[in-house]
Amino acid sequence: MAEKNEHATVFDYLRWRGDLTFAQDGFNEVDNLILCIISYINFKKISRLWSTDPEEAMLIGDVCALLTSEDEQLGLSEEEYIPLMRAAAETPRFGEVKMFAYESRCDDVQEMQFNAVSFLLPDESVFVAFMGTDRSFAGWKEDFNMSFLEAVPAQTRATAYASEIAAACPNCALRIGGHSKGGNLAAWAAVHISEELQERLVAAYNNDGPGFSKGFLERDAYKRVADKIHTYIPESSIVGVLLEHAEDYAVIDSNNRAIMQHEPLSWGVIGKKFVHLGERSQLGQLSDGVLQEWIGSMSAKEREEFCEALFEILSMSGKARTLDDLRNGGLAGAAALLKGYIGADEKKKHVITETIRRLAVDIKDEVVRSAEAGLKSATKALKGLRE
């Protein structure tokens, strides 16, 4: 496999174009991603940021001054996002951006995980940013529930939240965005807000988030905003192709490989756009077909049964509530998982085994090629050191 070209990222974008205000160069797709990345940061301790009154909004730099390493991003990424926020706050472009209306909800009973924050931009627009999945099982369960429920609680709350922010900022143009599940929430909200608000909507950004059922895309409400929904999917990531994407989506490049392309800090940037590609990679196309075939082959009832069985095992019958709980369990946790699976009744065993069999994608060759490329690169580096 040929080595991937290293592209500039959002950090480079801030160095290149951070001196240009929004009046000099309008809002673009890379600006959208930066705000969506910032939405992952843990702002829970900043009480003023919870206010939904735009008059109470805080400059992004003032928010940064209150953050410590303990407030790092709440998502699944291993990367740190606070440095990006600090870099943005130091630029003329984002220095005057204000933040407000932070919200964080996690409800195991409702199987809901929802986080959002809004940004007041100097161009007299408001950007509503929805965070993606966090480390809670409630968040993961809700993602799976999207495959068989008409609407999950986070989608319903996203519509209400966007409507509330639009009402609080009646003179502002409206933009909505999110990464991963947050991207799905952004598109969902864009479709379900009132027709009046849809007219105020400038754009909704789905950054590698799951799509929707086919029937959803045939609704009049969707068609009214279809041309305002912008979807970006890395060439090999599998997250953004879950369910349907009837709308045109842009295939973009990433400095990472395979599923790790989901990480937004890895997305390639050139000028004020992402690095756009013509089509999905061979691995991406393979996963697209398998995932769509898997989802299409299961009834809503089968999907529901799979989710219930899988999460009963993962949560060790409710003893673990987060991925950190599971990881911290060490060998005991792993043993409990195994025991839980072995102890499952025959129906649950069948549901889990059959579903995983349907979902399995043979990517061994891709993994081997990636490993070979990494080994080749390491060997080259070591050779350079010897010389």
Coordinates of C-alpha atoms in Angstrom, one line a residue:
M1 CA 0.0 0.0 0.0
A2 CA 1.3 3.4 -0.9
E3 CA 2.1 5.7 2.1
K4 CA -0.6 8.3 2.8
N5 CA 0.3 11.9 2.1
E6 CA 0.4 14.0 5.2
H7 CA -2.0 16.9 4.8
A8 CA -2.4 20.1 6.8
T9 CA -5.0 20.0 9.5
V10 CA -7.3 22.4 11.4
F11 CA -4.2 23.6 13.4
D12 CA -2.5 24.7 10.2
Y13 CA -5.8 26.3 9.1
L14 CA -5.7 28.5 12.2
R15 CA -2.1 29.5 11.4
W16 CA -2.8 30.2 7.8
R17 CA -6.2 31.9 7.9
G18 CA -6.7 32.8 11.6
D19 CA -5.8 36.4 10.8
L20 CA -8.9 36.8 8.5
T21 CA -12.1 37.8 10.3
F22 CA -15.4 36.5 9.2
A23 CA -16.1 39.9 7.6
Q24 CA -13.1 39.4 5.4
D25 CA -13.7 35.7 4.6
G26 CA -17.0 34.1 5.4
F27 CA -17.8 31.1 7.4
N28 CA -16.7 27.8 5.8
E29 CA -16.7 24.0 6.3
V30 CA -13.4 24.0 8.3
D31 CA -14.8 26.7 10.7
N32 CA -17.7 24.3 11.2
L33 CA -15.4 21.4 12.2
I34 CA -13.4 23.6 14.6
L35 CA -16.5 24.5 16.5
C36 CA -17.8 20.9 16.5
I37 CA -14.4 19.7 18.0
I38 CA -14.6 22.4 20.7
S39 CA -18.1 21.1 21.6
Y40 CA -16.5 17.9 23.0
I41 CA -14.7 19.8 25.8
N42 CA -16.0 19.4 29.3
F43 CA -17.5 22.8 30.3
K44 CA -19.6 21.5 33.2
K45 CA -17.9 23.5 35.9
I46 CA -18.3 26.9 34.2
S47 CA -21.7 27.9 35.6
R48 CA -22.1 31.0 33.5
L49 CA -21.8 29.0 30.3
W50 CA -25.0 27.1 31.2
S51 CA -27.0 30.3 30.7
T52 CA -29.3 30.3 27.6
D53 CA -29.3 34.1 27.6
P54 CA -27.1 35.4 24.8
E55 CA -26.4 38.5 26.9
E56 CA -24.5 36.2 29.3
A57 CA -22.4 34.7 26.5
M58 CA -18.6 34.4 27.2
L59 CA -15.7 35.2 24.9
I60 CA -14.1 32.0 23.8
G61 CA -10.8 33.2 25.3
D62 CA -12.4 33.8 28.7
V63 CA -13.7 30.3 28.7
C64 CA -10.3 28.9 27.8
A65 CA -8.8 30.7 30.8
L66 CA -11.0 28.7 33.1
L67 CA -10.1 25.3 31.7
T68 CA -7.6 22.8 33.1
S69 CA -6.4 19.4 31.8
E70 CA -9.2 17.9 33.9
D71 CA -11.7 19.5 31.6
E72 CA -10.4 17.7 28.5
Q73 CA -12.8 16.4 25.8
L74 CA -15.6 13.9 26.8
G75 CA -15.6 11.9 23.6
L76 CA -13.9 8.6 22.7
S77 CA -10.8 10.1 21.1
E78 CA -7.4 9.8 22.7
E79 CA -6.5 13.3 21.4
E80 CA -6.6 16.5 23.4
Y81 CA -8.9 19.2 22.1
I82 CA -8.3 22.1 24.5
P83 CA -5.1 23.1 22.6
L84 CA -7.2 23.6 19.5
M85 CA -9.6 25.8 21.4
R86 CA -6.8 27.9 22.8
A87 CA -5.2 28.2 19.4
A88 CA -8.6 29.4 17.9
A89 CA -9.1 31.9 20.8
E90 CA -5.8 33.5 20.0
T91 CA -6.7 34.3 16.4
P92 CA -8.6 37.4 15.2
R93 CA -11.0 35.1 13.4
F94 CA -12.3 33.3 16.5
G95 CA -11.2 35.8 19.2
E96 CA -14.5 37.6 19.2
V97 CA -16.6 34.4 19.1
K98 CA -18.8 34.0 22.2
M99 CA -20.2 30.8 23.8
F100 CA -23.4 30.1 25.8
A101 CA -26.1 27.6 26.4
Y102 CA -23.9 24.6 27.4
E103 CA -26.0 21.5 28.1
S104 CA -25.0 18.1 29.3
R105 CA -27.4 15.2 29.9
C106 CA -26.9 11.5 30.5
D107 CA -29.8 9.4 31.5
D108 CA -29.4 5.6 31.8
V109 CA -33.1 5.1 32.2
Q110 CA -34.1 7.0 29.0
E111 CA -30.9 5.7 27.3
M112 CA -30.0 9.2 26.4
Q113 CA -26.7 11.1 26.1
F114 CA -26.8 14.7 24.9
N115 CA -24.3 17.5 25.0
A116 CA -24.5 20.8 23.2
V117 CA -23.1 24.4 23.2
S118 CA -23.8 27.4 21.0
F119 CA -21.5 30.0 19.5
L120 CA -22.3 33.6 18.7
L121 CA -20.3 34.6 15.6
P122 CA -19.3 38.2 14.6
D123 CA -21.2 37.8 11.3
E124 CA -24.5 37.9 13.3
S125 CA -25.1 34.2 13.1
V126 CA -25.4 31.6 15.8
F127 CA -23.8 28.1 15.5
V128 CA -25.4 25.3 17.4
A129 CA -22.9 22.5 18.0
F130 CA -23.9 18.9 19.1
M131 CA -21.3 16.7 20.7
G132 CA -20.8 13.1 19.5
T133 CA -20.9 10.0 21.6
D134 CA -19.2 10.0 25.0
R135 CA -17.8 7.2 27.1
S136 CA -21.2 6.3 28.7
F137 CA -23.0 3.1 27.9
A138 CA -26.2 5.2 27.6
G139 CA -24.5 7.1 24.8
W140 CA -23.5 3.9 23.0
K141 CA -26.9 2.3 23.6
E142 CA -28.6 5.3 22.1
D143 CA -26.4 5.1 19.0
F144 CA -27.5 1.5 18.5
N145 CA -31.1 2.4 19.2
M146 CA -31.0 4.7 16.1
S147 CA -31.2 1.6 14.0
F148 CA -34.7 0.6 15.1
L149 CA -36.4 3.5 16.8
E150 CA -38.3 6.2 15.0
A151 CA -36.5 8.8 17.2
V152 CA -34.0 8.5 20.1
P153 CA -34.2 11.0 23.0
A154 CA -31.1 12.9 21.9
Q155 CA -32.6 13.6 18.5
T156 CA -35.8 14.9 20.1
R157 CA -33.8 17.1 22.5
A158 CA -31.6 18.3 19.6
T159 CA -34.6 19.7 17.8
A160 CA -35.9 21.4 20.9
Y161 CA -32.5 22.8 21.8
A162 CA -31.9 24.3 18.3
S163 CA -35.4 25.8 18.4
E164 CA -34.7 27.3 21.8
I165 CA -31.4 28.9 20.7
A166 CA -33.0 30.3 17.5
A167 CA -35.8 31.8 19.7
A168 CA -33.1 33.3 22.0
C169 CA -31.3 34.9 19.0
P170 CA -34.2 36.0 16.8
N171 CA -32.0 38.3 14.6
C172 CA -29.3 35.7 14.0
A173 CA -28.9 33.4 11.0
L174 CA -28.8 29.8 12.1
R175 CA -26.2 27.2 11.5
I176 CA -26.2 23.7 13.1
G177 CA -23.4 21.2 13.2
G178 CA -21.9 18.1 14.9
H179 CA -19.3 15.3 14.6
S180 CA -20.2 11.6 14.8
K181 CA -23.6 11.2 16.5
G182 CA -23.6 15.0 16.8
G183 CA -23.6 15.2 13.0
N184 CA -26.7 13.0 12.9
L185 CA -28.3 15.2 15.5
A186 CA -27.5 18.3 13.5
A187 CA -29.2 16.9 10.3
W188 CA -32.1 15.6 12.4
A189 CA -32.7 19.0 14.0
A190 CA -32.5 20.7 10.6
V191 CA -35.3 18.6 9.3
H192 CA -37.5 18.8 12.4
I193 CA -37.4 22.5 13.3
S194 CA -40.3 24.6 12.1
E195 CA -40.6 25.7 8.5
E196 CA -40.0 29.3 9.7
L197 CA -36.7 28.3 11.3
Q198 CA -35.8 26.2 8.3
E199 CA -35.9 29.4 6.3
R200 CA -33.5 31.0 8.7
L201 CA -31.2 28.0 8.5
V202 CA -28.1 28.7 6.5
A203 CA -26.5 25.2 6.8
A204 CA -26.4 22.0 8.8
Y205 CA -23.1 20.1 8.9
N206 CA -23.0 16.3 9.5
N207 CA -19.3 15.5 10.0
D208 CA -19.0 11.8 9.6
G209 CA -22.2 11.1 11.5
P210 CA -24.7 8.2 10.8
G211 CA -27.4 8.8 8.3
F212 CA -31.1 7.9 8.5
S213 CA -33.6 5.3 7.3
K214 CA -34.7 5.5 3.7
G215 CA -38.2 6.5 4.6
F216 CA -36.9 9.5 6.5
L217 CA -35.2 10.9 3.4
E218 CA -38.5 10.8 1.5
R219 CA -40.3 13.2 3.8
D220 CA -41.2 16.7 2.7
A221 CA -39.5 18.2 5.8
Y222 CA -36.2 16.6 4.7
K223 CA -36.6 17.7 1.1
R224 CA -37.1 21.4 2.2
V225 CA -33.6 21.5 3.7
A226 CA -31.8 18.8 1.7
D227 CA -29.6 21.3 -0.1
K228 CA -28.6 22.9 3.2
I229 CA -27.3 19.7 4.7
H230 CA -23.6 19.2 4.2
T231 CA -22.2 15.7 4.9
Y232 CA -18.5 14.9 5.0
I233 CA -17.2 11.3 5.2
P234 CA -13.5 10.2 5.2
E235 CA -12.6 7.8 2.5
S236 CA -12.4 4.7 4.8
S237 CA -14.3 5.6 8.0
I238 CA -17.3 3.3 8.6
V239 CA -19.2 5.6 11.1
G240 CA -20.7 8.0 8.6
V241 CA -22.2 5.4 6.3
L242 CA -24.4 3.7 9.0
L243 CA -28.0 3.8 7.7
E244 CA -28.7 5.8 4.6
H245 CA -27.1 8.9 3.1
A246 CA -29.3 9.7 0.1
E247 CA -28.0 13.2 0.1
D248 CA -24.8 14.0 -1.8
Y249 CA -21.8 13.6 0.6
A250 CA -18.3 14.8 0.2
V251 CA -15.5 12.2 0.5
I252 CA -12.5 13.8 2.3
D253 CA -9.0 12.7 3.1
S254 CA -7.5 12.0 6.5
N255 CA -3.9 11.5 7.8
N256 CA -5.2 8.4 9.6
R257 CA -6.1 4.9 8.3
A258 CA -9.3 2.9 8.3
I259 CA -11.7 3.6 11.2
M260 CA -9.3 6.0 12.8
Q261 CA -10.1 8.5 10.0
H262 CA -13.2 9.3 12.2
E263 CA -10.9 11.5 14.3
P264 CA -11.5 15.1 13.2
L265 CA -8.1 16.3 14.1
S266 CA -6.7 14.0 11.3
W267 CA -8.9 15.5 8.5
G268 CA -6.9 17.0 5.7
V269 CA -7.3 20.8 5.0
I270 CA -6.2 22.9 2.1
G271 CA -7.0 26.6 2.1
K272 CA -10.5 27.0 3.5
K273 CA -11.7 23.5 2.5
F274 CA -11.1 19.9 3.4
V275 CA -9.1 17.8 1.1
H276 CA -11.8 16.4 -1.1
L277 CA -11.5 13.1 -2.9
G278 CA -13.5 11.6 -5.8
E279 CA -14.7 8.4 -4.1
R280 CA -14.4 6.2 -1.1
S281 CA -11.4 3.8 -0.7
Q282 CA -11.7 0.1 -1.5
L283 CA -12.1 -0.6 2.3
G284 CA -14.7 2.2 2.6
Q285 CA -16.7 0.8 -0.3
L286 CA -16.5 -2.7 1.1
S287 CA -17.7 -1.6 4.5
D288 CA -20.5 0.5 2.9
G289 CA -21.9 -2.5 1.2
V290 CA -21.6 -4.9 4.2
L291 CA -23.1 -2.4 6.6
Q292 CA -26.0 -1.6 4.4
E293 CA -26.7 -5.2 3.7
W294 CA -26.5 -6.0 7.4
I295 CA -28.9 -3.3 8.3
G296 CA -31.3 -4.1 5.5
S297 CA -31.3 -7.8 6.4
M298 CA -32.4 -7.3 10.0
S299 CA -35.9 -6.4 11.1
A300 CA -36.4 -3.7 13.6
K301 CA -37.2 -6.4 16.2
E302 CA -33.9 -8.2 15.5
R303 CA -32.0 -5.0 15.9
E304 CA -33.7 -4.3 19.2
E305 CA -33.0 -7.8 20.5
F306 CA -29.3 -7.5 19.5
C307 CA -28.9 -4.2 21.3
E308 CA -30.5 -5.4 24.4
A309 CA -28.4 -8.6 24.5
L310 CA -25.2 -6.9 23.6
F311 CA -25.5 -4.1 26.2
E312 CA -26.6 -6.5 29.0
I313 CA -23.3 -8.3 28.5
L314 CA -21.1 -5.2 28.0
S315 CA -22.5 -3.5 31.1
M316 CA -22.1 -6.7 33.2
S317 CA -25.8 -6.6 33.9
G318 CA -25.7 -3.0 34.9
K319 CA -22.6 -3.1 37.1
A320 CA -20.6 -1.0 34.5
R321 CA -22.0 2.4 33.4
T322 CA -19.1 3.7 31.3
L323 CA -16.3 2.4 29.1
D324 CA -13.9 3.5 31.8
D325 CA -15.7 1.2 34.3
L326 CA -15.3 -1.6 31.9
R327 CA -11.6 -0.8 31.3
N328 CA -10.8 -0.4 35.0
G329 CA -12.3 -3.8 35.7
G330 CA -9.2 -5.4 34.1
L331 CA -9.1 -9.2 34.1
A332 CA -12.1 -9.3 36.4
G333 CA -14.1 -7.3 33.9
A334 CA -13.0 -9.4 31.0
A335 CA -13.9 -12.6 32.9
A336 CA -17.3 -11.1 33.7
L337 CA -17.9 -10.4 30.0
L338 CA -17.0 -13.9 29.0
K339 CA -19.1 -15.4 31.8
G340 CA -22.0 -13.2 30.9
Y341 CA -21.9 -14.3 27.3
I342 CA -21.6 -18.0 28.2
G343 CA -24.4 -17.6 30.7
A344 CA -26.7 -15.9 28.2
D345 CA -29.8 -17.8 27.2
E346 CA -29.8 -19.6 23.8
K347 CA -31.9 -16.9 22.1
K348 CA -29.5 -14.1 23.1
K349 CA -26.5 -16.2 22.1
H350 CA -28.1 -16.8 18.7
V351 CA -29.0 -13.1 18.2
I352 CA -25.5 -11.9 19.1
T353 CA -23.7 -14.5 17.1
E354 CA -25.8 -14.2 14.0
T355 CA -25.7 -10.4 14.1
I356 CA -21.9 -10.3 14.5
R357 CA -21.6 -12.9 11.7
R358 CA -23.7 -10.6 9.4
L359 CA -21.8 -7.5 10.3
A360 CA -18.3 -9.1 10.0
V361 CA -16.2 -7.5 7.3
D362 CA -13.0 -9.2 6.1
I363 CA -10.4 -6.5 6.5
K364 CA -7.4 -8.7 7.2
D365 CA -5.7 -7.7 4.0
E366 CA -6.2 -4.0 4.8
V367 CA -4.8 -4.5 8.3
V368 CA -1.8 -6.4 7.0
R369 CA -1.1 -3.7 4.4
S370 CA -1.4 -1.0 7.0
A371 CA 1.0 -2.9 9.3
E372 CA 3.4 -3.4 6.4
A373 CA 3.3 0.3 5.6
G374 CA 4.0 1.2 9.2
L375 CA 6.9 -1.3 9.4
K376 CA 8.3 0.0 6.2
S377 CA 8.1 3.6 7.5
A378 CA 9.7 2.6 10.8
T379 CA 12.5 0.7 9.0
K380 CA 13.2 3.8 6.9
A381 CA 13.4 6.0 9.9
L382 CA 15.8 3.6 11.7
K383 CA 17.9 3.5 8.6
G384 CA 18.1 7.3 8.6
L385 CA 19.2 7.3 12.2
R386 CA 22.0 4.8 11.5
E387 CA 23.2 6.9 8.7

